[in-house]
Amino acid sequence: AYDALDPAPVDFDLVAALIRRWIEGQTFAPRTGDEGVHVVDAASAPYGDFAHVQLAGLVDGEWPDRPRRNIFYAASVLRDLGWDAETERLDAARAAFADLLRLPTTTIALSTFSLEQDAVVSPSPLLDELTADAWPTLQEAAETTRITESEILALAPAVPDALPEGPRDAARARLARPPADASRFRGQTAGHRPAAWSLSALERYQDCPFKFFAADVLRLEELPEDQPSLSPRARGRFLHEVFQRFFEAWDARGLGTITATTIREARLLFEQVAEPLLTALGEPDAALERARLFGSAIAVGIVDVVLRVEAERPVAVRSRWLERTFEGEFSLGVPGGRTVRLRGIADRIDLLEGHRLRVIDYKSGSAPKTSRALQVPVYALCAAEQLAADGEGAWTVDEAAYVAFSGKRTLASVVKPGDDPAPALDAARERLFEAVDGVERGEFPPRPHEVVTCTWCAYVRVCRKDYIDE
């Protein structure tokens, strides 16, 4: 072109720019006439005559436009000078939008979007003014033509055969997986049947089935606690041993029931029994546990809590079972009914006068909720069943309670003295069998009874509770 018109050498970039401009002029040349598709802005559209109209990009910030703040004058000053208030500007935008809705003679389509350069945008608030009653609608099926590879998998049904070989195989493998709501992704596994059931493990299943799965099926180790004193588990073993040896020494002397008159003697004996065990802990731990056992100027000692509970119930004690082991098949108070094989150790069972039982379990932490407790009511049923099998006749459960060394409640009674024990024992039996059935069915979803327990759960790093909640 330049050879024909001007033989002087010209820079190539100038030639390229001129050619590009010529192509753009031919591609986007304005067309005139009344037919075809016209792309106009919202300000020009009311002056046209259209059969079909589509309002595109109805998002907040553009429909209506964001207000432009004046950096020199406050809104109150502008109003005094005659500027329109914000409410008046919005009313004008709504009126202009209403005019556009009535612009076509046949149909109008409205469209919006949710993402703009990976940023979430909101639909225009002007859309809230549309009502189905005022505007007859027409539903059209969306086209399912797939153009990109992502649409091949995103649109239903997926067509992996249209993908290249490598991605095709991966897509087929992914589509062959069970759906996300399948039971295998919601805590369902093969059933678990241990040789014998532990009551503490079944209580753990009640609290959260996944916690039971992690601790008793997978047998995952709890993370060690980084603390200078005894761990909660070691402290619990220490306290159980101290009270076991105390009651053994007390019963060996034939002193029987602890009453208000013998409580001082019981405390002196407790000190004698506890001192060798404290010495074996080492000086730092011994000093801390000694303060917890015998109290200080700001706290009551554990021994005083236990002895006070004993003295408040001065019933005649025939004998005590300390750290009593229960292992075998038990019908749990229903002769000839369903049996379950249990294994556990009861902290203390008192055989009282009149063929009555008192079951006590010590908790180094807080006592569990009595409505969900399993250990003391089930141990009471096992003890009554074992006594009957040994030829001791029928025994009734007079009391079943937890004595807690921490928390607000010192004594948490599942069965209170003088009350009918049947409702609490029947409820515990039913909850035990429900837990056993759930474990045998392999149901271990992350379903904590109280979500707050997740804050100190030892298995939170392998738990999928957040995924399940979604």
JSON list of N, CA, C and O in Angstrom, two decimals, residues 332-362:
[
{"chain": "A", "resi": 332, "resn": "LEU", "atom": "N", "xyz": [-28.42, -57.85, 83.24]},
{"chain": "A", "resi": 332, "resn": "LEU", "atom": "CA", "xyz": [-28.71, -56.49, 83.72]},
{"chain": "A", "resi": 332, "resn": "LEU", "atom": "C", "xyz": [-30.12, -56.35, 84.25]},
{"chain": "A", "resi": 332, "resn": "LEU", "atom": "O", "xyz": [-30.89, -55.46, 83.87]},
{"chain": "A", "resi": 333, "resn": "GLY", "atom": "N", "xyz": [-30.48, -57.25, 85.14]},
{"chain": "A", "resi": 333, "resn": "GLY", "atom": "CA", "xyz": [-31.75, -57.12, 85.84]},
{"chain": "A", "resi": 333, "resn": "GLY", "atom": "C", "xyz": [-32.95, -57.69, 85.13]},
{"chain": "A", "resi": 333, "resn": "GLY", "atom": "O", "xyz": [-34.07, -57.55, 85.63]},
{"chain": "A", "resi": 334, "resn": "VAL", "atom": "N", "xyz": [-32.76, -58.33, 83.97]},
{"chain": "A", "resi": 334, "resn": "VAL", "atom": "CA", "xyz": [-33.88, -58.93, 83.24]},
{"chain": "A", "resi": 334, "resn": "VAL", "atom": "C", "xyz": [-33.55, -60.41, 83.03]},
{"chain": "A", "resi": 334, "resn": "VAL", "atom": "O", "xyz": [-32.96, -60.79, 82.01]},
{"chain": "A", "resi": 335, "resn": "PRO", "atom": "N", "xyz": [-33.88, -61.27, 84.00]},
{"chain": "A", "resi": 335, "resn": "PRO", "atom": "CA", "xyz": [-33.56, -62.69, 83.85]},
{"chain": "A", "resi": 335, "resn": "PRO", "atom": "C", "xyz": [-34.20, -63.28, 82.60]},
{"chain": "A", "resi": 335, "resn": "PRO", "atom": "O", "xyz": [-35.38, -63.05, 82.31]},
{"chain": "A", "resi": 336, "resn": "GLY", "atom": "N", "xyz": [-33.41, -64.01, 81.83]},
{"chain": "A", "resi": 336, "resn": "GLY", "atom": "CA", "xyz": [-33.90, -64.60, 80.60]},
{"chain": "A", "resi": 336, "resn": "GLY", "atom": "C", "xyz": [-33.94, -63.65, 79.43]},
{"chain": "A", "resi": 336, "resn": "GLY", "atom": "O", "xyz": [-34.32, -64.05, 78.32]},
{"chain": "A", "resi": 337, "resn": "GLY", "atom": "N", "xyz": [-33.57, -62.39, 79.65]},
{"chain": "A", "resi": 337, "resn": "GLY", "atom": "CA", "xyz": [-33.60, -61.42, 78.56]},
{"chain": "A", "resi": 337, "resn": "GLY", "atom": "C", "xyz": [-32.26, -61.36, 77.84]},
{"chain": "A", "resi": 337, "resn": "GLY", "atom": "O", "xyz": [-31.43, -62.26, 77.93]},
{"chain": "A", "resi": 338, "resn": "ARG", "atom": "N", "xyz": [-32.07, -60.28, 77.15]},
{"chain": "A", "resi": 338, "resn": "ARG", "atom": "CA", "xyz": [-30.84, -60.10, 76.37]},
{"chain": "A", "resi": 338, "resn": "ARG", "atom": "C", "xyz": [-29.65, -59.97, 77.32]},
{"chain": "A", "resi": 338, "resn": "ARG", "atom": "O", "xyz": [-29.73, -59.30, 78.36]},
{"chain": "A", "resi": 339, "resn": "THR", "atom": "N", "xyz": [-28.55, -60.59, 76.96]},
{"chain": "A", "resi": 339, "resn": "THR", "atom": "CA", "xyz": [-27.34, -60.51, 77.78]},
{"chain": "A", "resi": 339, "resn": "THR", "atom": "C", "xyz": [-26.25, -59.78, 77.00]},
{"chain": "A", "resi": 339, "resn": "THR", "atom": "O", "xyz": [-26.29, -59.67, 75.77]},
{"chain": "A", "resi": 340, "resn": "VAL", "atom": "N", "xyz": [-25.28, -59.27, 77.74]},
{"chain": "A", "resi": 340, "resn": "VAL", "atom": "CA", "xyz": [-24.15, -58.58, 77.15]},
{"chain": "A", "resi": 340, "resn": "VAL", "atom": "C", "xyz": [-22.90, -58.93, 77.96]},
{"chain": "A", "resi": 340, "resn": "VAL", "atom": "O", "xyz": [-22.97, -59.07, 79.18]},
{"chain": "A", "resi": 341, "resn": "ARG", "atom": "N", "xyz": [-21.81, -59.12, 77.26]},
{"chain": "A", "resi": 341, "resn": "ARG", "atom": "CA", "xyz": [-20.55, -59.46, 77.94]},
{"chain": "A", "resi": 341, "resn": "ARG", "atom": "C", "xyz": [-19.83, -58.16, 78.31]},
{"chain": "A", "resi": 341, "resn": "ARG", "atom": "O", "xyz": [-19.44, -57.39, 77.43]},
{"chain": "A", "resi": 342, "resn": "LEU", "atom": "N", "xyz": [-19.66, -57.95, 79.61]},
{"chain": "A", "resi": 342, "resn": "LEU", "atom": "CA", "xyz": [-19.06, -56.73, 80.12]},
{"chain": "A", "resi": 342, "resn": "LEU", "atom": "C", "xyz": [-17.72, -57.02, 80.79]},
{"chain": "A", "resi": 342, "resn": "LEU", "atom": "O", "xyz": [-17.48, -58.13, 81.27]},
{"chain": "A", "resi": 343, "resn": "ARG", "atom": "N", "xyz": [-16.89, -55.98, 80.83]},
{"chain": "A", "resi": 343, "resn": "ARG", "atom": "CA", "xyz": [-15.63, -56.04, 81.55]},
{"chain": "A", "resi": 343, "resn": "ARG", "atom": "C", "xyz": [-15.37, -54.67, 82.16]},
{"chain": "A", "resi": 343, "resn": "ARG", "atom": "O", "xyz": [-15.36, -53.66, 81.45]},
{"chain": "A", "resi": 344, "resn": "GLY", "atom": "N", "xyz": [-15.21, -54.63, 83.49]},
{"chain": "A", "resi": 344, "resn": "GLY", "atom": "CA", "xyz": [-14.95, -53.34, 84.13]},
{"chain": "A", "resi": 344, "resn": "GLY", "atom": "C", "xyz": [-14.61, -53.51, 85.60]},
{"chain": "A", "resi": 344, "resn": "GLY", "atom": "O", "xyz": [-14.70, -54.60, 86.16]},
{"chain": "A", "resi": 345, "resn": "ILE", "atom": "N", "xyz": [-14.19, -52.41, 86.19]},
{"chain": "A", "resi": 345, "resn": "ILE", "atom": "CA", "xyz": [-13.81, -52.40, 87.60]},
{"chain": "A", "resi": 345, "resn": "ILE", "atom": "C", "xyz": [-14.60, -51.28, 88.28]},
{"chain": "A", "resi": 345, "resn": "ILE", "atom": "O", "xyz": [-14.49, -50.11, 87.91]},
{"chain": "A", "resi": 346, "resn": "ALA", "atom": "N", "xyz": [-15.39, -51.66, 89.27]},
{"chain": "A", "resi": 346, "resn": "ALA", "atom": "CA", "xyz": [-16.15, -50.69, 90.06]},
{"chain": "A", "resi": 346, "resn": "ALA", "atom": "C", "xyz": [-15.28, -50.17, 91.19]},
{"chain": "A", "resi": 346, "resn": "ALA", "atom": "O", "xyz": [-14.64, -50.95, 91.90]},
{"chain": "A", "resi": 347, "resn": "ASP", "atom": "N", "xyz": [-15.26, -48.85, 91.38]},
{"chain": "A", "resi": 347, "resn": "ASP", "atom": "CA", "xyz": [-14.41, -48.27, 92.41]},
{"chain": "A", "resi": 347, "resn": "ASP", "atom": "C", "xyz": [-14.80, -48.77, 93.80]},
{"chain": "A", "resi": 347, "resn": "ASP", "atom": "O", "xyz": [-13.94, -49.20, 94.58]},
{"chain": "A", "resi": 348, "resn": "ARG", "atom": "N", "xyz": [-16.10, -48.73, 94.11]},
{"chain": "A", "resi": 348, "resn": "ARG", "atom": "CA", "xyz": [-16.52, -49.14, 95.45]},
{"chain": "A", "resi": 348, "resn": "ARG", "atom": "C", "xyz": [-17.99, -49.54, 95.44]},
{"chain": "A", "resi": 348, "resn": "ARG", "atom": "O", "xyz": [-18.83, -48.83, 94.86]},
{"chain": "A", "resi": 349, "resn": "ILE", "atom": "N", "xyz": [-18.28, -50.67, 96.02]},
{"chain": "A", "resi": 349, "resn": "ILE", "atom": "CA", "xyz": [-19.66, -51.12, 96.21]},
{"chain": "A", "resi": 349, "resn": "ILE", "atom": "C", "xyz": [-19.82, -51.49, 97.68]},
{"chain": "A", "resi": 349, "resn": "ILE", "atom": "O", "xyz": [-19.13, -52.37, 98.20]},
{"chain": "A", "resi": 350, "resn": "ASP", "atom": "N", "xyz": [-20.72, -50.79, 98.37]},
{"chain": "A", "resi": 350, "resn": "ASP", "atom": "CA", "xyz": [-20.99, -51.05, 99.78]},
{"chain": "A", "resi": 350, "resn": "ASP", "atom": "C", "xyz": [-22.19, -51.98, 99.89]},
{"chain": "A", "resi": 350, "resn": "ASP", "atom": "O", "xyz": [-23.25, -51.71, 99.31]},
{"chain": "A", "resi": 351, "resn": "LEU", "atom": "N", "xyz": [-22.02, -53.08, 100.63]},
{"chain": "A", "resi": 351, "resn": "LEU", "atom": "CA", "xyz": [-23.12, -53.99, 100.93]},
{"chain": "A", "resi": 351, "resn": "LEU", "atom": "C", "xyz": [-23.72, -53.56, 102.25]},
{"chain": "A", "resi": 351, "resn": "LEU", "atom": "O", "xyz": [-23.11, -53.71, 103.32]},
{"chain": "A", "resi": 352, "resn": "LEU", "atom": "N", "xyz": [-24.92, -53.00, 102.20]},
{"chain": "A", "resi": 352, "resn": "LEU", "atom": "CA", "xyz": [-25.57, -52.42, 103.37]},
{"chain": "A", "resi": 352, "resn": "LEU", "atom": "C", "xyz": [-26.51, -53.43, 104.03]},
{"chain": "A", "resi": 352, "resn": "LEU", "atom": "O", "xyz": [-26.87, -54.46, 103.44]},
{"chain": "A", "resi": 353, "resn": "GLU", "atom": "N", "xyz": [-26.90, -53.10, 105.24]},
{"chain": "A", "resi": 353, "resn": "GLU", "atom": "CA", "xyz": [-27.88, -53.92, 105.94]},
{"chain": "A", "resi": 353, "resn": "GLU", "atom": "C", "xyz": [-29.20, -53.91, 105.17]},
{"chain": "A", "resi": 353, "resn": "GLU", "atom": "O", "xyz": [-29.55, -52.92, 104.53]},
{"chain": "A", "resi": 354, "resn": "GLY", "atom": "N", "xyz": [-29.91, -55.03, 105.23]},
{"chain": "A", "resi": 354, "resn": "GLY", "atom": "CA", "xyz": [-31.20, -55.12, 104.55]},
{"chain": "A", "resi": 354, "resn": "GLY", "atom": "C", "xyz": [-31.08, -55.45, 103.09]},
{"chain": "A", "resi": 354, "resn": "GLY", "atom": "O", "xyz": [-31.98, -55.09, 102.31]},
{"chain": "A", "resi": 355, "resn": "HIS", "atom": "N", "xyz": [-29.96, -56.08, 102.69]},
{"chain": "A", "resi": 355, "resn": "HIS", "atom": "CA", "xyz": [-29.75, -56.48, 101.30]},
{"chain": "A", "resi": 355, "resn": "HIS", "atom": "C", "xyz": [-29.90, -55.28, 100.36]},
{"chain": "A", "resi": 355, "resn": "HIS", "atom": "O", "xyz": [-30.60, -55.33, 99.35]},
{"chain": "A", "resi": 356, "resn": "ARG", "atom": "N", "xyz": [-29.18, -54.23, 100.71]},
{"chain": "A", "resi": 356, "resn": "ARG", "atom": "CA", "xyz": [-29.17, -53.03, 99.87]},
{"chain": "A", "resi": 356, "resn": "ARG", "atom": "C", "xyz": [-27.75, -52.76, 99.40]},
{"chain": "A", "resi": 356, "resn": "ARG", "atom": "O", "xyz": [-26.78, -53.08, 100.09]},
{"chain": "A", "resi": 357, "resn": "LEU", "atom": "N", "xyz": [-27.65, -52.14, 98.21]},
{"chain": "A", "resi": 357, "resn": "LEU", "atom": "CA", "xyz": [-26.36, -51.85, 97.60]},
{"chain": "A", "resi": 357, "resn": "LEU", "atom": "C", "xyz": [-26.16, -50.34, 97.47]},
{"chain": "A", "resi": 357, "resn": "LEU", "atom": "O", "xyz": [-27.11, -49.60, 97.17]},
{"chain": "A", "resi": 358, "resn": "ARG", "atom": "N", "xyz": [-24.92, -49.92, 97.70]},
{"chain": "A", "resi": 358, "resn": "ARG", "atom": "CA", "xyz": [-24.54, -48.53, 97.41]},
{"chain": "A", "resi": 358, "resn": "ARG", "atom": "C", "xyz": [-23.30, -48.58, 96.52]},
{"chain": "A", "resi": 358, "resn": "ARG", "atom": "O", "xyz": [-22.28, -49.14, 96.90]},
{"chain": "A", "resi": 359, "resn": "VAL", "atom": "N", "xyz": [-23.40, -47.99, 95.34]},
{"chain": "A", "resi": 359, "resn": "VAL", "atom": "CA", "xyz": [-22.31, -48.00, 94.36]},
{"chain": "A", "resi": 359, "resn": "VAL", "atom": "C", "xyz": [-21.76, -46.58, 94.26]},
{"chain": "A", "resi": 359, "resn": "VAL", "atom": "O", "xyz": [-22.51, -45.63, 94.00]},
{"chain": "A", "resi": 360, "resn": "ILE", "atom": "N", "xyz": [-20.45, -46.45, 94.46]},
{"chain": "A", "resi": 360, "resn": "ILE", "atom": "CA", "xyz": [-19.78, -45.15, 94.42]},
{"chain": "A", "resi": 360, "resn": "ILE", "atom": "C", "xyz": [-18.66, -45.22, 93.39]},
{"chain": "A", "resi": 360, "resn": "ILE", "atom": "O", "xyz": [-17.87, -46.17, 93.37]},
{"chain": "A", "resi": 361, "resn": "ASP", "atom": "N", "xyz": [-18.59, -44.19, 92.54]},
{"chain": "A", "resi": 361, "resn": "ASP", "atom": "CA", "xyz": [-17.50, -44.08, 91.57]},
{"chain": "A", "resi": 361, "resn": "ASP", "atom": "C", "xyz": [-16.84, -42.73, 91.76]},
{"chain": "A", "resi": 361, "resn": "ASP", "atom": "O", "xyz": [-17.52, -41.70, 91.84]},
{"chain": "A", "resi": 362, "resn": "TYR", "atom": "N", "xyz": [-15.51, -42.72, 91.85]},
{"chain": "A", "resi": 362, "resn": "TYR", "atom": "CA", "xyz": [-14.76, -41.49, 92.05]},
{"chain": "A", "resi": 362, "resn": "TYR", "atom": "C", "xyz": [-14.35, -40.90, 90.70]},
{"chain": "A", "resi": 362, "resn": "TYR", "atom": "O", "xyz": [-13.93, -41.60, 89.79]}
]
